[in-house]
Tab-separated table of C-alpha atoms in Angstrom:
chain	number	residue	atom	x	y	z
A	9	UNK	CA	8.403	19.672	16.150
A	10	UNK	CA	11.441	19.602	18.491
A	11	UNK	CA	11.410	15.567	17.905
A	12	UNK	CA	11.173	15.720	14.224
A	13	UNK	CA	14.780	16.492	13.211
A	14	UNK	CA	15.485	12.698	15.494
A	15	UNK	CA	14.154	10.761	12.217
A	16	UNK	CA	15.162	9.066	9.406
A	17	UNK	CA	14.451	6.186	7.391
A	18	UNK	CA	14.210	3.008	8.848
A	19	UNK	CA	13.192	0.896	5.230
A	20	UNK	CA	11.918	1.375	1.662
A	21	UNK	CA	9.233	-0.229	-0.323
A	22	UNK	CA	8.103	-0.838	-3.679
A	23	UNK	CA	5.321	-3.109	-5.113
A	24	UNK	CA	5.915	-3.751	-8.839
A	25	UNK	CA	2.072	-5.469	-9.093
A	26	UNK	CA	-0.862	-4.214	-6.878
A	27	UNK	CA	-1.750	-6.249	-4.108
A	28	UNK	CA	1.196	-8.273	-4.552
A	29	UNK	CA	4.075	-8.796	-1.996
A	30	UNK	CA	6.777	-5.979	-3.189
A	31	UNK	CA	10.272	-6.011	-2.133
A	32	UNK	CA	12.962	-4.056	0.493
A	33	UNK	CA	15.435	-1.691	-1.597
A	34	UNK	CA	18.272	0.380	-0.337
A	35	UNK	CA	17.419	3.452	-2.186
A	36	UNK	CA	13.959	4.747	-3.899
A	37	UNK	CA	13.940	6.836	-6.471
A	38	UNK	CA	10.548	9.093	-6.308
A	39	UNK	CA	9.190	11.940	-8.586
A	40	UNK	CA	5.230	13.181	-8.862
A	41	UNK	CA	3.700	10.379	-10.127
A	42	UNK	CA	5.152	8.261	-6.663
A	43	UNK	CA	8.071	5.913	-6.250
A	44	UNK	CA	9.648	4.300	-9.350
A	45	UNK	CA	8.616	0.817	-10.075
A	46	UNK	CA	5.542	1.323	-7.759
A	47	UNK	CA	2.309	-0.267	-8.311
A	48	UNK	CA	3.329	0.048	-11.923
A	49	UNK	CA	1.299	-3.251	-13.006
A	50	UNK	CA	-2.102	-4.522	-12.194
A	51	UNK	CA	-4.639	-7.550	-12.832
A	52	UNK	CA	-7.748	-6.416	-14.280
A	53	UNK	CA	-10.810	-8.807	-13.271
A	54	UNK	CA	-11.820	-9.626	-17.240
A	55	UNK	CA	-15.600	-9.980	-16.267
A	56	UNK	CA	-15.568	-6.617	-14.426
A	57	UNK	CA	-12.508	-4.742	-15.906
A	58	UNK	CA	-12.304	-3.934	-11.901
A	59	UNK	CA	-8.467	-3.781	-10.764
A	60	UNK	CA	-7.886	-6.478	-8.525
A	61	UNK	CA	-7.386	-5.524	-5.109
A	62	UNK	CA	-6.723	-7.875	-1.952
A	63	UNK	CA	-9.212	-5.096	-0.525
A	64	UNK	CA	-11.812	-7.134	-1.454
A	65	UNK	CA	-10.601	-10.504	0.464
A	66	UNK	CA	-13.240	-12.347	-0.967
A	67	UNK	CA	-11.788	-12.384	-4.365
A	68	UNK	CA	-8.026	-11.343	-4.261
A	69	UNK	CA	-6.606	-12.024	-0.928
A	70	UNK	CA	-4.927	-14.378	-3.052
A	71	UNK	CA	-2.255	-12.128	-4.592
A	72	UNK	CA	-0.982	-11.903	-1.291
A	73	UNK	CA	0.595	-14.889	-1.550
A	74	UNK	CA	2.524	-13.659	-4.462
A	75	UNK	CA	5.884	-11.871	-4.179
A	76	UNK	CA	6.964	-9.221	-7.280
A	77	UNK	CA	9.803	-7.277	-7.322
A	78	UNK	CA	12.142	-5.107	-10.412
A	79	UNK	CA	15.030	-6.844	-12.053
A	80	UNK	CA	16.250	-3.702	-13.886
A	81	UNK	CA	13.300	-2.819	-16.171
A	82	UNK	CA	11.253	-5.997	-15.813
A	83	UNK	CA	8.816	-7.179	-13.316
A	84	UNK	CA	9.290	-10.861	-11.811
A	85	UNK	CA	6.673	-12.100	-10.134
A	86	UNK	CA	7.491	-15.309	-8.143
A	87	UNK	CA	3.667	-17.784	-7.448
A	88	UNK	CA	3.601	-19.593	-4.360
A	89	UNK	CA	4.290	-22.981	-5.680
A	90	UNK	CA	7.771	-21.333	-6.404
A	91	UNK	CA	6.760	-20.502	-10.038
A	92	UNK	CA	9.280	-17.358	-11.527
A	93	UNK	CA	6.631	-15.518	-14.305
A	94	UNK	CA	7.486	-12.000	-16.037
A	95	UNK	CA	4.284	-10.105	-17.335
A	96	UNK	CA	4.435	-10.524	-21.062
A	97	UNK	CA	4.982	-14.501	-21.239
A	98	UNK	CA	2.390	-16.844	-23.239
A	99	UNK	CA	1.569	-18.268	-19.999
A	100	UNK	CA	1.379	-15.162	-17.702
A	101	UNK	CA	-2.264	-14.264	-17.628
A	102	UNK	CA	-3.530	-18.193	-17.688
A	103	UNK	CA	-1.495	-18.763	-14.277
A	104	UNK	CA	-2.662	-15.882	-12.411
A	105	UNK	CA	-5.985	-16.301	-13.472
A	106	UNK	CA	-5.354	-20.483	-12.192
A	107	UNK	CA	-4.540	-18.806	-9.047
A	108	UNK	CA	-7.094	-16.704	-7.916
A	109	UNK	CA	-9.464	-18.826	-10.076
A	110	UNK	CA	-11.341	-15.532	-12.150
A	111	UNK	CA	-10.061	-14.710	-15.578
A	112	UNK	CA	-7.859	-11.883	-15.320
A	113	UNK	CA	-5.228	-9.860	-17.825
A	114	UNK	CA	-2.288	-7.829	-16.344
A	115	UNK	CA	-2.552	-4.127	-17.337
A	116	UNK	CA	0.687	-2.028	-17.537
A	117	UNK	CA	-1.135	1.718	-17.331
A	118	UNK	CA	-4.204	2.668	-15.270
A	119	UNK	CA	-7.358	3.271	-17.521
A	120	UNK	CA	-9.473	6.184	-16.961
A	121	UNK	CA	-12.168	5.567	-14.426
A	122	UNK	CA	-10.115	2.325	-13.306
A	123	UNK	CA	-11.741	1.215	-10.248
A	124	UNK	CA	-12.157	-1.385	-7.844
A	125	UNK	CA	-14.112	-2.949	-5.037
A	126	UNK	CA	-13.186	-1.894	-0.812
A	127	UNK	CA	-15.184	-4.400	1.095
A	128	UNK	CA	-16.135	-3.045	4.127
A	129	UNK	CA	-13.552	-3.817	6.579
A	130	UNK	CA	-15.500	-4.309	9.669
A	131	UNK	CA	-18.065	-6.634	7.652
A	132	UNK	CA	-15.009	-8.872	6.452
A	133	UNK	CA	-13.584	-9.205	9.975
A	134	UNK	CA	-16.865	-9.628	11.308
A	135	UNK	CA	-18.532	-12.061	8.675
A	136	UNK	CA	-15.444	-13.772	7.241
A	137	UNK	CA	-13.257	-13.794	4.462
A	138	UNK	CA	-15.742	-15.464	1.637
A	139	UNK	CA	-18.866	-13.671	3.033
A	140	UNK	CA	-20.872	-10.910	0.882
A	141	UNK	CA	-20.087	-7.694	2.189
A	142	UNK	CA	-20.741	-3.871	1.085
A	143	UNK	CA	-18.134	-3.385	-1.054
A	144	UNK	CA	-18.094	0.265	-2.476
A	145	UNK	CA	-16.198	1.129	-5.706
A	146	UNK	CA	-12.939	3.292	-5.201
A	147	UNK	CA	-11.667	4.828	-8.416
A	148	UNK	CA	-7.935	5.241	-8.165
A	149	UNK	CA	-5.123	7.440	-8.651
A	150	UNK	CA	-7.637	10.639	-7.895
A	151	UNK	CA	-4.361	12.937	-6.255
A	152	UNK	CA	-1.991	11.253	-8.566
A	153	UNK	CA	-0.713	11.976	-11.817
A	154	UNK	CA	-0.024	9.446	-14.287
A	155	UNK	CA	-1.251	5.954	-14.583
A	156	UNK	CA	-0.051	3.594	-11.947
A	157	UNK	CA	-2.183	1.918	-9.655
A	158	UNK	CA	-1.661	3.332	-6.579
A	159	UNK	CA	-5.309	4.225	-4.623
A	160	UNK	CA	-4.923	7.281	-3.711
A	161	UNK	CA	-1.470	9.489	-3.381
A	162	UNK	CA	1.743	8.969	-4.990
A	163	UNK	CA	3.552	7.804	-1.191
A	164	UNK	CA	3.017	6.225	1.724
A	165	UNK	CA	4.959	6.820	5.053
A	166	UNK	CA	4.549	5.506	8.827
A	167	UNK	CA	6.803	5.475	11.501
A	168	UNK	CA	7.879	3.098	13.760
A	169	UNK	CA	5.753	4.568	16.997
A	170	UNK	CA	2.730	3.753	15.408
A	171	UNK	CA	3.928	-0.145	13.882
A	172	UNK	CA	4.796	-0.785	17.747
A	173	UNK	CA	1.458	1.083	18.913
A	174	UNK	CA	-0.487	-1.048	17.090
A	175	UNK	CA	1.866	-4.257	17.654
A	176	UNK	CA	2.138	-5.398	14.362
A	177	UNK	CA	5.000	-4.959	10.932
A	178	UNK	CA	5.142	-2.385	9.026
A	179	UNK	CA	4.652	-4.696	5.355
A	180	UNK	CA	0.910	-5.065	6.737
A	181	UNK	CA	0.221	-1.526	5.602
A	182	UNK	CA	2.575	-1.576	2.505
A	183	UNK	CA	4.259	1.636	3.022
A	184	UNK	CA	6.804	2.650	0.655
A	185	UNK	CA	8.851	4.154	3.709
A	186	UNK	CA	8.983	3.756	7.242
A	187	UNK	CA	10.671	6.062	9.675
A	188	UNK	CA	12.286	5.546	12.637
A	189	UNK	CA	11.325	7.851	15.623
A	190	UNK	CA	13.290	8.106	18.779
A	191	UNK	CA	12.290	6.586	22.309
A	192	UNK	CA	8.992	7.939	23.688
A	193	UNK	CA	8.286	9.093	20.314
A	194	UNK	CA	4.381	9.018	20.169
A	195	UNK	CA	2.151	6.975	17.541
A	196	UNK	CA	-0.227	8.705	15.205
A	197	UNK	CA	1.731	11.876	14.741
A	198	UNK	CA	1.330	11.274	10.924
A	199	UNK	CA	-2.230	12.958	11.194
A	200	UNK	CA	-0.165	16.096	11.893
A	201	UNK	CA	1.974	15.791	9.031
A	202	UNK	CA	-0.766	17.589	6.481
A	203	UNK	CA	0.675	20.409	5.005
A	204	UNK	CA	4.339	20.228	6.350
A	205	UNK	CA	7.084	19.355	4.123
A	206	UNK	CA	9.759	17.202	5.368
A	207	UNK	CA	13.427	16.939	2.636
A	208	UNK	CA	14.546	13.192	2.631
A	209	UNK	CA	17.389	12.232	0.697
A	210	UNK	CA	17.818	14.757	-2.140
A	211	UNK	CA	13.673	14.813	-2.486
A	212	UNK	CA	10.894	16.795	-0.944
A	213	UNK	CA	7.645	15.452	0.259
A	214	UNK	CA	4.414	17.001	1.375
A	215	UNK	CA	1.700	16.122	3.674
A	216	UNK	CA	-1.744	15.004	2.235
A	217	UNK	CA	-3.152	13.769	5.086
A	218	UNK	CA	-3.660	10.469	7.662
A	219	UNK	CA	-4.168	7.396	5.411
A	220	UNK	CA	-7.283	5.479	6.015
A	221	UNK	CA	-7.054	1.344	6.637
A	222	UNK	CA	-8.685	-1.115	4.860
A	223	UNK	CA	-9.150	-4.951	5.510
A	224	UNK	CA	-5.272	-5.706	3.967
A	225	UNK	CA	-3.822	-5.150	7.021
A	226	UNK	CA	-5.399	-8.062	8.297
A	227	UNK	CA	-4.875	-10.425	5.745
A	228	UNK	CA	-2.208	-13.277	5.511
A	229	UNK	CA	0.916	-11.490	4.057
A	230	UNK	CA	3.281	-14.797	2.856
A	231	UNK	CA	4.198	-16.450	5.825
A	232	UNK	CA	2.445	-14.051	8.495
A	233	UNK	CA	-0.732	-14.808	9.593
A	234	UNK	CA	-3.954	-13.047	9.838
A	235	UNK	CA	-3.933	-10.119	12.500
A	236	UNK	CA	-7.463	-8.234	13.446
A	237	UNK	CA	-5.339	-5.768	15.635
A	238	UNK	CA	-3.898	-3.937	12.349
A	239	UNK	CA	-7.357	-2.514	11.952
A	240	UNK	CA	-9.039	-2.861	14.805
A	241	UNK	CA	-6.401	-0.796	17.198
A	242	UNK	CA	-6.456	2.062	15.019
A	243	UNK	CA	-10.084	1.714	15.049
A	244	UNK	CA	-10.348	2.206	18.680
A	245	UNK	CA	-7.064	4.894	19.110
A	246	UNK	CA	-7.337	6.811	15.900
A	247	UNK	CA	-10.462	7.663	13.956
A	248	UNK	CA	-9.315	10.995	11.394
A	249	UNK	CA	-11.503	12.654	9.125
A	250	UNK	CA	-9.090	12.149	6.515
A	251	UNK	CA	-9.699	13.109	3.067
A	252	UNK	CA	-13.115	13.775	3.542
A	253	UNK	CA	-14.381	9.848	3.556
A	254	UNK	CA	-15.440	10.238	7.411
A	255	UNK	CA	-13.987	9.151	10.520
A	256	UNK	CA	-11.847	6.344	9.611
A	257	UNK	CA	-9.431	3.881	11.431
A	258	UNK	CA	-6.228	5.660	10.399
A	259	UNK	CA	-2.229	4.495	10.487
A	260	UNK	CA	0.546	6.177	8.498
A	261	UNK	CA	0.214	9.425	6.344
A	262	UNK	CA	-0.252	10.196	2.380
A	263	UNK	CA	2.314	12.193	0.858
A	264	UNK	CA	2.797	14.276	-2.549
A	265	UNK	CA	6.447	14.533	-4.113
A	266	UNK	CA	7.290	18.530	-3.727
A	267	UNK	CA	10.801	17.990	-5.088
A	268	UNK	CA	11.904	14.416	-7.254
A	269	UNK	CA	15.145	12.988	-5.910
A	270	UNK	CA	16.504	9.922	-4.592
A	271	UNK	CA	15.780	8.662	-1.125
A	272	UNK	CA	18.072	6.331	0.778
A	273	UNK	CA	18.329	3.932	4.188
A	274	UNK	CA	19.509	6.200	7.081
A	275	UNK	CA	18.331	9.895	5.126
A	276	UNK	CA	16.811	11.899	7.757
A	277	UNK	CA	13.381	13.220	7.539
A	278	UNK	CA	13.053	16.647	8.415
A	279	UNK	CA	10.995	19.459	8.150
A	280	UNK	CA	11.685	22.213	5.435
């Protein structure tokens, strides 16, 4: 624990529309249902009513190549032809579904029982992109109140050890915040996080436990390339039990909102 009072935080995220590029911010405002503005929208697959998730690559690695981010209460969502779109236009729904050609209609709140599909990572890397793979259903949101569209927990944090483990940047795992940890710092130390709560900013967070990968990771993020290594390091260094699922590839940790507040570049992280 000695190390722990060296952080603080490096960057914040937030990603307006699941599975959608999100955007950098200087200051996050979080409370129990997860950051502000997070995952707040979705596409719902209209032959399904499955949320659309780029963690099944087959169908929605697409939305990756989308970029969505707040301007004050409303969602912009910018296509990669260039395209500016704001949920709620005629034409919203017909140029998404253009783009990842499936009929799909944005959603503002999660249903209950939303779902959607998690190929099996290993399969996808393995098979390719377009093959049929196991693709188990997830229902989302299960330790988070509310309805956005987050998978799992209202936060996710990773630190810089483990982005420079692994070799890769930290957007691959859409975190909402990454923390900077001081020289000889080591990776994975997020498994130990669960239970311990850290005060960032004027907010309190709490340890759920060591977030499990997916395929994403490895997917084409805008102008970055595909990158096995995100999942396939972690695979080989860090298999967790984590939330009872098994022993999973593991980078980064889930976190609950103790306290709501406001969390800024620099805060440090430290334990309370």
């Amino acid at each position: 624990m000695a190390t722990e009072s060296a952080l603080h935080v490096d960057s914040l995220y937030r990603y307006p529309v699941k599975s959608m590029l999100g955007e950098s911010v200087a200051t996050l405002e979080v409370n129990h249902e997860g950051a502000a503005g997070d995952r707040r929208l979705a596409l719902i697959d209209a032959e399904t009513g499955r949320v659309a998730s780029a963690k099944q690559a087959r169908l929605w690695r697409t939305l990756l190549t989308c970029t969505a981010s707040l301007d004050g209460d409303r969602v912009r969502v910018r296509l990669p032809d260039g395209r500016q779109l704001t949920p709620g236009d005629a034409d919203f729904d017909d140029a998404l579904s253009e783009l990842v050609a499936r009929p799909v209609r944005v959603a503002d709140r999660r249903p209950a029982g939303a779902s959607l599909e998690r190929a099996d990572p290993e399969q996808v890397l393995d098979r390719g992109l377009d093959a049929v793979v196991d693709a188990p259903l997830l229902e989302l949101g299960e330790a988070t109140p509310g309805d956005s569209f987050v998978d799992l927990a209202p936060l996710h944090v990773i630190t810089t050890a483990t982005l420079e483990q692994i070799g890769t940047e930290g957007l691959r795992y859409r975190p909402n915040i990454v923390i900077t940890t001081p020289p000889g710092h080591p990776a994975y130390t997020e498994n130990d996080w669960t239970g311990q709560t850290f005060g960032v900013g004027t907010a309190q967070l709490r340890g759920m436990g060591a977030t499990p990968r997916c395929v994403i990771p490895t997917l084409a993020h805008g102008d970055l390339d595909r990158a096995a290594h995100a999942l396939r390091t972690p695979a080989r260094e860090n298999l967790v039990d984590s939330f009872g699922l098994g022993r999973l590839p593991c980078a980064g940790a889930y976190f609950e909102v103790v306290t709501e507040g406001t969390i800024s570049l620099g805060d440090r992280f430290s334990p309370s």
